[in-house]
Amino acid sequence: MEIGITGLPGSGKTTIFNALTGQEAKINDYAPGLVSHNIGIVNVPDARIDKLSSIFEPKKTIYATVQYIDIGGISGDDTPKELSDVFLNAIRPTDCLLEVIRNYDHPVLGSPDPEKDLKYLDGELIFNDLVVVERRLERIENDKKRGKKPDTEEEALLKTCYKLLTDELPIRSEPEIAANPKLRGYTFLSAKPRLVLVNHEEGEEIKDIFGLSGHLEKELSFYGKIEMELGQLSSEEALEFRKDMGLDERSALDLLVRESYSLLGLISFFTTGKDEVRAWTIRRGDTAYIAANAIHSDIQRGFIRAELISYNDFITSGTMVEAQKKGRLRLEGKEYPVEDGDIINFRFNV
Ligand SMILES: Nc1nc2c(ncn2[C@@H]2O[C@H](COP(=O)(O)OP(=O)(O)OP(=O)(O)O)[C@@H](O)[C@H]2O)c(=O)[nH]1
Ligand SMILES: [Mg+2]
């Protein structure tokens, strides 16, 4: 999973990036329009993997990972403009946006105006999608003149997008359009699911400003600066500080991963053994057959069946042998919808 951190200059993107990755990327003096990227890959914290690892004592423990990319370069001027290719190339492949909104006094920008900033940011992403839609529709018209038949379904979808965008609505406001496979190749920015992270002044009460909790968006609140400082500590030390300060005991990374999994409809399943205990990420509703492919295409190709047990049943049983005695180990076929926390052993033959 790849998450693109975006926002206006000085909103605290890099501060949040550091909080999530534990890196020490440079916090800029005010430098609007400066295109800079920081990339960090972090393990998805999962207490279940820790537990499985302590039971199986494998040679390797492999967590699911998430990649965060901090993408500077939105100018923050009053009118939306075309974003640079460097910016677009960085943001297009991401699965989800993390939009950082400033709610603290900034030495140059002064007092915050979260509503205005979010509106501006939306406007910028909508404008850039509109540029793409207009160009594509123009191409289709030209092709028609030269006798080439358009893909009528795609054309109709683009026209719906055009209508939404000219009404200043993001494509995600129509979830079915946003998810349509015919539009996937366009990687529209306003179609991406998003977490809106309001970065509050430390000491100020944290409360939702926008009340976003739609199908493809969610609002989160953080004290960015404190989270960055805690991100540099060991998890034990950070937890002590959290308790002392009366903060949520979960780290920024913990919360963010949880929210992004839920927003994107992702779940984890596990494989276990003496060599390796490992977490894999798939979509909710994916079948055992699809899950097999997450590991290797050979396992999917030679799929015989999935031998599995839920995490909770395994923990209650203590060992696989005990679980088998109790009849908790199940055999499932290709069509079985994998559930979050399933421990799976694929039987396959190639
Ligand atoms: N008070 C306060 N200041 C913050 C917080 N988060 C960031 N800042 C400050 O805001 C300024 C900008 O922070 P950055 O993290 O560099 O913001 P950015 O969005 O990455 O900025 P650009 O990369 O220049 O677009 C710095 O002076 C930070 O110290 C916060 O939660 N509270
Ligand atoms: Mg920055």
CSV table of C-alpha atoms and ligand atoms in Angstrom, one decimal:
chain,number,residue,atom,x,y,z
A,1,MET,CA,0.0,0.0,0.0
A,2,GLU,CA,1.3,3.4,-0.9
A,3,ILE,CA,0.0,6.6,0.7
A,4,GLY,CA,0.7,10.0,-0.7
A,5,ILE,CA,1.1,12.8,1.8
A,6,THR,CA,-0.1,16.1,0.3
A,7,GLY,CA,-1.2,19.5,1.4
A,8,LEU,CA,-0.4,23.2,1.2
A,9,PRO,CA,3.1,24.6,1.9
A,10,GLY,CA,3.8,24.7,5.6
A,11,SER,CA,0.8,22.5,6.5
A,12,GLY,CA,3.1,20.0,8.3
A,13,LYS,CA,3.5,17.3,5.7
A,14,THR,CA,7.1,16.5,6.4
A,15,THR,CA,6.4,16.7,10.1
A,16,ILE,CA,3.7,14.1,9.7
A,17,PHE,CA,5.9,12.0,7.4
A,18,ASN,CA,8.6,12.0,10.1
A,19,ALA,CA,6.1,11.0,12.7
A,20,LEU,CA,5.0,8.0,10.6
A,21,THR,CA,8.3,6.8,9.4
A,22,GLY,CA,10.6,7.8,12.3
A,23,GLN,CA,12.8,9.5,9.7
A,24,GLU,CA,14.4,12.9,10.2
A,25,ALA,CA,13.6,14.5,6.9
A,26,LYS,CA,14.2,18.2,6.7
A,27,ILE,CA,11.5,20.5,8.0
A,28,ASN,CA,11.5,23.4,5.6
A,29,ASP,CA,11.6,27.1,6.3
A,30,TYR,CA,8.7,28.3,4.3
A,31,ALA,CA,9.4,27.3,0.7
A,32,PRO,CA,6.2,27.3,-1.4
A,33,GLY,CA,6.2,25.4,-4.6
A,34,LEU,CA,9.4,23.6,-3.8
A,35,VAL,CA,9.0,20.1,-5.3
A,36,SER,CA,10.5,17.6,-2.9
A,37,HIS,CA,9.9,14.0,-2.1
A,38,ASN,CA,10.6,12.0,1.0
A,39,ILE,CA,9.9,8.3,0.8
A,40,GLY,CA,9.7,5.9,3.7
A,41,ILE,CA,8.6,2.2,3.9
A,42,VAL,CA,7.4,1.1,7.3
A,43,ASN,CA,6.2,-2.1,8.8
A,44,VAL,CA,2.5,-2.3,9.5
A,45,PRO,CA,2.3,-2.7,13.3
A,46,ASP,CA,0.2,-5.9,14.1
A,47,ALA,CA,0.2,-7.4,17.6
A,48,ARG,CA,-1.1,-10.7,16.1
A,49,ILE,CA,2.2,-11.1,14.1
A,50,ASP,CA,4.2,-10.4,17.2
A,51,LYS,CA,2.3,-13.1,19.0
A,52,LEU,CA,2.6,-15.6,16.2
A,53,SER,CA,6.3,-14.9,16.0
A,54,SER,CA,6.7,-15.6,19.7
A,55,ILE,CA,4.9,-18.9,19.3
A,56,PHE,CA,6.6,-20.2,16.1
A,57,GLU,CA,10.0,-18.6,16.7
A,58,PRO,CA,10.6,-18.5,13.0
A,59,LYS,CA,13.9,-17.5,11.3
A,60,LYS,CA,12.2,-14.5,9.8
A,61,THR,CA,9.2,-12.4,10.8
A,62,ILE,CA,7.8,-10.3,7.9
A,63,TYR,CA,5.2,-7.6,8.5
A,64,ALA,CA,3.0,-6.1,5.8
A,65,THR,CA,4.5,-2.8,4.8
A,66,VAL,CA,3.2,0.6,3.8
A,67,GLN,CA,5.0,3.2,1.8
A,68,TYR,CA,4.6,6.9,2.7
A,69,ILE,CA,5.6,9.5,0.2
A,70,ASP,CA,5.7,13.1,1.2
A,71,ILE,CA,5.0,15.2,-1.9
A,72,GLY,CA,5.7,18.9,-1.7
A,73,GLY,CA,5.0,21.2,-4.6
A,74,ILE,CA,1.5,22.5,-4.4
A,75,SER,CA,2.0,26.3,-4.6
A,76,GLY,CA,-0.7,27.5,-2.4
A,77,ASP,CA,-1.5,30.5,-4.7
A,78,ASP,CA,-5.0,31.6,-4.9
A,79,THR,CA,-5.9,30.1,-8.3
A,80,PRO,CA,-5.5,26.4,-9.1
A,81,LYS,CA,-2.8,25.6,-11.7
A,82,GLU,CA,-1.5,22.6,-13.5
A,83,LEU,CA,0.7,20.6,-11.2
A,84,SER,CA,4.2,19.7,-12.4
A,85,ASP,CA,5.0,16.3,-14.0
A,86,VAL,CA,7.3,15.5,-11.1
A,87,PHE,CA,4.5,16.1,-8.6
A,88,LEU,CA,2.0,14.1,-10.7
A,89,ASN,CA,4.3,11.2,-11.3
A,90,ALA,CA,4.8,10.9,-7.6
A,91,ILE,CA,1.1,11.1,-6.6
A,92,ARG,CA,-0.5,9.1,-9.4
A,93,PRO,CA,0.5,5.6,-8.3
A,94,THR,CA,-0.6,6.1,-4.7
A,95,ASP,CA,-3.6,4.1,-3.4
A,96,CYS,CA,-4.7,6.8,-1.0
A,97,LEU,CA,-4.1,10.4,-0.2
A,98,LEU,CA,-3.2,11.8,3.2
A,99,GLU,CA,-4.2,15.5,3.0
A,100,VAL,CA,-2.5,17.5,5.7
A,101,ILE,CA,-4.4,20.6,6.9
A,102,ARG,CA,-2.8,23.2,9.1
A,103,ASN,CA,-4.5,24.3,12.3
A,104,TYR,CA,-1.7,26.0,14.1
A,105,ASP,CA,0.0,29.4,13.8
A,106,HIS,CA,2.8,29.4,11.3
A,107,PRO,CA,5.7,31.9,11.5
A,108,VAL,CA,5.1,33.2,7.9
A,109,LEU,CA,1.5,32.2,7.1
A,110,GLY,CA,0.0,33.4,10.4
A,111,SER,CA,-3.2,32.0,11.9
A,112,PRO,CA,-4.8,28.9,10.4
A,113,ASP,CA,-7.9,28.7,8.2
A,114,PRO,CA,-8.5,25.0,7.8
A,115,GLU,CA,-11.8,25.3,5.8
A,116,LYS,CA,-10.1,27.6,3.2
A,117,ASP,CA,-7.1,25.3,2.9
A,118,LEU,CA,-9.1,22.2,2.3
A,119,LYS,CA,-11.3,24.0,-0.2
A,120,TYR,CA,-8.1,25.2,-2.0
A,121,LEU,CA,-6.6,21.8,-2.0
A,122,ASP,CA,-9.7,20.2,-3.3
A,123,GLY,CA,-9.9,22.8,-6.0
A,124,GLU,CA,-6.3,22.1,-7.1
A,125,LEU,CA,-6.9,18.4,-7.4
A,126,ILE,CA,-10.2,18.8,-9.2
A,127,PHE,CA,-8.7,21.3,-11.6
A,128,ASN,CA,-5.9,18.9,-12.5
A,129,ASP,CA,-8.4,16.1,-13.1
A,130,LEU,CA,-10.4,18.4,-15.3
A,131,VAL,CA,-7.4,19.1,-17.4
A,132,VAL,CA,-7.0,15.4,-18.0
A,133,VAL,CA,-10.7,14.8,-18.8
A,134,GLU,CA,-10.9,17.8,-21.2
A,135,ARG,CA,-7.8,16.6,-23.1
A,136,ARG,CA,-9.1,13.1,-23.4
A,137,LEU,CA,-12.6,14.2,-24.5
A,138,GLU,CA,-11.0,16.4,-27.1
A,139,ARG,CA,-8.9,13.5,-28.4
A,140,ILE,CA,-12.1,11.3,-28.6
A,141,GLU,CA,-13.8,14.0,-30.6
A,142,ASN,CA,-10.9,14.3,-33.0
A,143,ASP,CA,-10.8,10.5,-33.4
A,144,LYS,CA,-14.5,10.5,-34.2
A,145,LYS,CA,-13.9,13.0,-37.0
A,146,ARG,CA,-11.3,10.7,-38.4
A,147,GLY,CA,-13.8,7.8,-38.4
A,148,LYS,CA,-12.5,6.0,-35.3
A,149,LYS,CA,-15.2,4.6,-33.0
A,150,PRO,CA,-14.8,5.6,-29.4
A,151,ASP,CA,-15.3,3.3,-26.4
A,152,THR,CA,-18.8,4.6,-25.7
A,153,GLU,CA,-18.8,3.5,-22.1
A,154,GLU,CA,-15.5,5.2,-21.4
A,155,GLU,CA,-16.7,8.4,-23.1
A,156,ALA,CA,-19.9,8.4,-21.0
A,157,LEU,CA,-17.9,8.0,-17.8
A,158,LEU,CA,-15.6,10.8,-18.8
A,159,LYS,CA,-18.6,13.0,-19.5
A,160,THR,CA,-19.9,12.2,-16.0
A,161,CYS,CA,-16.5,13.1,-14.5
A,162,TYR,CA,-16.5,16.3,-16.5
A,163,LYS,CA,-19.9,17.3,-15.1
A,164,LEU,CA,-18.8,16.5,-11.5
A,165,LEU,CA,-15.5,18.4,-11.9
A,166,THR,CA,-17.0,21.5,-13.5
A,167,ASP,CA,-19.5,21.5,-10.6
A,168,GLU,CA,-16.3,21.6,-8.4
A,169,LEU,CA,-17.1,18.1,-7.0
A,170,PRO,CA,-14.4,15.5,-6.6
A,171,ILE,CA,-14.9,12.2,-8.5
A,172,ARG,CA,-15.0,10.3,-5.2
A,173,SER,CA,-18.3,12.0,-4.5
A,174,GLU,CA,-19.6,9.3,-6.9
A,175,PRO,CA,-18.0,6.1,-5.4
A,176,GLU,CA,-19.1,3.9,-8.3
A,177,ILE,CA,-17.6,6.2,-10.9
A,178,ALA,CA,-14.4,6.5,-8.8
A,179,ALA,CA,-14.1,2.7,-8.6
A,180,ASN,CA,-14.9,2.0,-12.3
A,181,PRO,CA,-12.1,-0.1,-13.8
A,182,LYS,CA,-12.5,1.8,-17.1
A,183,LEU,CA,-11.2,4.9,-15.4
A,184,ARG,CA,-8.4,3.2,-13.4
A,185,GLY,CA,-5.7,4.1,-16.0
A,186,TYR,CA,-6.4,7.8,-15.5
A,187,THR,CA,-5.4,7.7,-11.8
A,188,PHE,CA,-7.6,10.7,-11.1
A,189,LEU,CA,-6.5,12.5,-8.0
A,190,SER,CA,-9.9,13.5,-6.8
A,191,ALA,CA,-11.1,9.8,-7.2
A,192,LYS,CA,-8.6,8.5,-4.7
A,193,PRO,CA,-9.8,7.7,-1.2
A,194,ARG,CA,-8.4,10.2,1.3
A,195,LEU,CA,-7.7,10.7,4.9
A,196,VAL,CA,-7.8,14.4,5.9
A,197,LEU,CA,-5.4,14.9,8.7
A,198,VAL,CA,-5.9,18.1,10.7
A,199,ASN,CA,-2.6,19.1,12.3
A,200,HIS,CA,-3.5,20.8,15.5
A,201,GLU,CA,-1.6,23.2,17.7
A,202,GLU,CA,-0.3,21.3,20.8
A,203,GLY,CA,-2.5,22.1,23.8
A,204,GLU,CA,-5.5,23.0,21.8
A,205,GLU,CA,-8.5,20.7,22.1
A,206,ILE,CA,-8.6,18.1,19.3
A,207,LYS,CA,-12.0,17.9,17.6
A,208,ASP,CA,-13.3,17.2,14.2
A,209,ILE,CA,-13.6,20.3,12.0
A,210,PHE,CA,-15.0,18.9,8.8
A,211,GLY,CA,-16.9,15.9,10.0
A,212,LEU,CA,-15.8,13.9,7.0
A,213,SER,CA,-16.7,10.2,7.2
A,214,GLY,CA,-18.0,9.4,3.8
A,215,HIS,CA,-17.4,6.2,1.9
A,216,LEU,CA,-14.0,7.2,0.6
A,217,GLU,CA,-12.9,9.8,3.1
A,218,LYS,CA,-12.3,10.2,6.8
A,219,GLU,CA,-11.0,13.0,9.0
A,220,LEU,CA,-8.3,12.5,11.6
A,221,SER,CA,-6.7,14.8,14.1
A,222,PHE,CA,-3.2,14.9,15.4
A,223,TYR,CA,-0.7,17.1,17.2
A,224,GLY,CA,1.8,16.7,14.4
A,225,LYS,CA,4.8,18.2,16.1
A,226,ILE,CA,4.4,16.0,19.2
A,227,GLU,CA,3.8,12.9,17.1
A,228,MET,CA,7.1,13.7,15.2
A,229,GLU,CA,9.0,13.9,18.5
A,230,LEU,CA,7.4,10.7,19.7
A,231,GLY,CA,8.2,9.0,16.4
A,232,GLN,CA,11.9,9.3,17.2
A,233,LEU,CA,11.5,7.4,20.5
A,234,SER,CA,11.3,3.7,21.1
A,235,SER,CA,7.8,2.4,21.3
A,236,GLU,CA,8.0,1.8,25.1
A,237,GLU,CA,9.3,5.3,25.7
A,238,ALA,CA,6.7,6.8,23.4
A,239,LEU,CA,3.9,4.9,25.2
A,240,GLU,CA,5.1,6.3,28.6
A,241,PHE,CA,4.9,9.9,27.2
A,242,ARG,CA,1.5,9.3,25.7
A,243,LYS,CA,0.1,8.1,29.0
A,244,ASP,CA,1.7,11.1,30.8
A,245,MET,CA,0.2,13.6,28.3
A,246,GLY,CA,-3.2,11.9,28.2
A,247,LEU,CA,-2.9,11.2,24.5
A,248,ASP,CA,-4.4,8.3,22.6
A,249,GLU,CA,-2.1,5.3,23.5
A,250,ARG,CA,-1.9,4.3,19.8
A,251,SER,CA,0.9,5.8,17.8
A,252,ALA,CA,0.2,8.0,14.8
A,253,LEU,CA,1.3,5.1,12.6
A,254,ASP,CA,-0.9,2.6,14.3
A,255,LEU,CA,-4.0,4.8,13.9
A,256,LEU,CA,-3.2,5.8,10.3
A,257,VAL,CA,-2.6,2.3,9.2
A,258,ARG,CA,-5.8,1.1,10.8
A,259,GLU,CA,-7.8,3.9,9.2
A,260,SER,CA,-6.2,3.5,5.8
A,261,TYR,CA,-6.8,-0.3,5.8
A,262,SER,CA,-10.4,0.4,6.7
A,263,LEU,CA,-10.8,3.1,4.0
A,264,LEU,CA,-9.3,1.0,1.3
A,265,GLY,CA,-11.1,-2.2,2.5
A,266,LEU,CA,-7.9,-4.1,3.1
A,267,ILE,CA,-7.4,-7.0,5.5
A,268,SER,CA,-4.5,-9.2,6.5
A,269,PHE,CA,-4.0,-13.0,6.4
A,270,PHE,CA,-1.0,-14.8,7.8
A,271,THR,CA,1.3,-17.7,6.9
A,272,THR,CA,3.2,-19.4,9.6
A,273,GLY,CA,6.0,-21.9,10.0
A,274,LYS,CA,9.5,-22.5,11.3
A,275,ASP,CA,11.1,-20.5,8.5
A,276,GLU,CA,8.8,-17.6,8.4
A,277,VAL,CA,5.8,-15.9,10.0
A,278,ARG,CA,4.3,-13.4,7.6
A,279,ALA,CA,1.4,-11.0,7.1
A,280,TRP,CA,-0.1,-10.5,3.7
A,281,THR,CA,-2.5,-7.8,2.5
A,282,ILE,CA,-5.5,-8.4,0.4
A,283,ARG,CA,-8.9,-6.8,-0.2
A,284,ARG,CA,-11.9,-7.6,2.0
A,285,GLY,CA,-14.0,-10.2,0.1
A,286,ASP,CA,-11.0,-11.6,-1.8
A,287,THR,CA,-11.2,-15.4,-2.2
A,288,ALA,CA,-8.7,-18.0,-1.2
A,289,TYR,CA,-7.8,-18.2,-4.9
A,290,ILE,CA,-6.9,-14.5,-5.1
A,291,ALA,CA,-5.1,-14.7,-1.7
A,292,ALA,CA,-2.9,-17.5,-3.1
A,293,ASN,CA,-1.8,-15.2,-5.9
A,294,ALA,CA,-0.7,-12.6,-3.3
A,295,ILE,CA,2.0,-15.1,-2.3
A,296,HIS,CA,2.9,-16.5,-5.7
A,297,SER,CA,1.2,-17.1,-9.0
A,298,ASP,CA,2.4,-20.7,-8.9
A,299,ILE,CA,0.4,-21.3,-5.7
A,300,GLN,CA,-2.7,-19.9,-7.4
A,301,ARG,CA,-2.1,-21.9,-10.6
A,302,GLY,CA,-1.7,-25.2,-8.7
A,303,PHE,CA,-4.3,-24.4,-6.0
A,304,ILE,CA,-5.7,-27.5,-4.4
A,305,ARG,CA,-7.2,-26.2,-1.2
A,306,ALA,CA,-6.6,-23.8,1.7
A,307,GLU,CA,-6.0,-25.3,5.1
A,308,LEU,CA,-6.9,-22.6,7.6
A,309,ILE,CA,-7.8,-21.5,11.0
A,310,SER,CA,-8.8,-18.1,12.4
A,311,TYR,CA,-6.2,-16.3,14.5
A,312,ASN,CA,-8.4,-16.3,17.6
A,313,ASP,CA,-9.1,-20.1,17.3
A,314,PHE,CA,-5.4,-20.7,16.9
A,315,ILE,CA,-4.6,-18.7,20.0
A,316,THR,CA,-7.3,-20.4,22.0
A,317,SER,CA,-6.0,-23.8,20.9
A,318,GLY,CA,-2.3,-23.0,21.6
A,319,THR,CA,-0.9,-25.3,18.9
A,320,MET,CA,-1.8,-26.5,15.4
A,321,VAL,CA,-2.0,-30.1,16.7
A,322,GLU,CA,-4.4,-29.1,19.5
A,323,ALA,CA,-6.4,-27.0,17.0
A,324,GLN,CA,-6.7,-30.0,14.7
A,325,LYS,CA,-7.8,-32.3,17.6
A,326,LYS,CA,-10.6,-29.8,18.4
A,327,GLY,CA,-11.6,-29.7,14.7
A,328,ARG,CA,-10.8,-26.0,14.4
A,329,LEU,CA,-8.6,-26.5,11.3
A,330,ARG,CA,-10.7,-26.2,8.2
A,331,LEU,CA,-10.3,-27.1,4.6
A,332,GLU,CA,-11.6,-24.5,2.2
A,333,GLY,CA,-11.8,-24.3,-1.6
A,334,LYS,CA,-11.0,-21.6,-4.2
A,335,GLU,CA,-14.2,-19.6,-3.6
A,336,TYR,CA,-13.8,-19.2,0.2
A,337,PRO,CA,-13.8,-15.5,1.1
A,338,VAL,CA,-10.7,-15.0,3.3
A,339,GLU,CA,-11.3,-13.2,6.6
A,340,ASP,CA,-9.1,-10.8,8.4
A,341,GLY,CA,-6.7,-12.8,10.6
A,342,ASP,CA,-7.0,-16.2,8.9
A,343,ILE,CA,-3.9,-18.3,9.2
A,344,ILE,CA,-3.6,-20.1,5.9
A,345,ASN,CA,-1.5,-23.0,4.6
A,346,PHE,CA,-2.1,-23.4,0.8
A,347,ARG,CA,-2.0,-26.9,-0.6
A,348,PHE,CA,-0.9,-26.7,-4.2
A,349,ASN,CA,0.6,-28.7,-7.0
A,350,VAL,CA,2.6,-27.4,-9.9
B,1,LIG,N1,2.9,24.5,16.2
B,1,LIG,C1,3.0,23.5,15.4
B,1,LIG,N2,3.8,23.7,14.3
B,1,LIG,C2,3.9,22.7,13.4
B,1,LIG,C3,3.2,21.5,13.5
B,1,LIG,N3,3.5,20.8,12.5
B,1,LIG,C4,4.4,21.5,11.8
B,1,LIG,N4,4.7,22.7,12.3
B,1,LIG,C5,5.6,23.7,11.9
B,1,LIG,O1,5.2,24.2,10.6
B,1,LIG,C6,6.3,24.4,9.8
B,1,LIG,C7,6.2,23.6,8.5
B,1,LIG,O2,6.3,22.2,8.8
B,1,LIG,P1,6.7,21.2,7.7
B,1,LIG,O3,6.5,19.8,8.2
B,1,LIG,O4,8.0,21.5,7.1
B,1,LIG,O5,5.5,21.5,6.6
B,1,LIG,P2,5.5,21.0,5.1
B,1,LIG,O6,4.0,20.9,4.8
B,1,LIG,O7,6.3,19.8,4.9
B,1,LIG,O8,6.1,22.3,4.3
B,1,LIG,P3,6.6,22.3,2.8
B,1,LIG,O9,7.5,21.1,2.6
B,1,LIG,O10,7.5,23.6,2.8
B,1,LIG,O11,5.5,22.4,1.9
B,1,LIG,C8,7.5,24.1,10.6
B,1,LIG,O12,8.0,25.3,11.1
B,1,LIG,C9,7.0,23.1,11.6
B,1,LIG,O13,7.8,23.2,12.8
B,1,LIG,C10,2.3,21.4,14.6
B,1,LIG,O14,1.6,20.3,14.8
B,1,LIG,N5,2.2,22.4,15.5
B,2,MG,MG,7.9,19.5,3.6
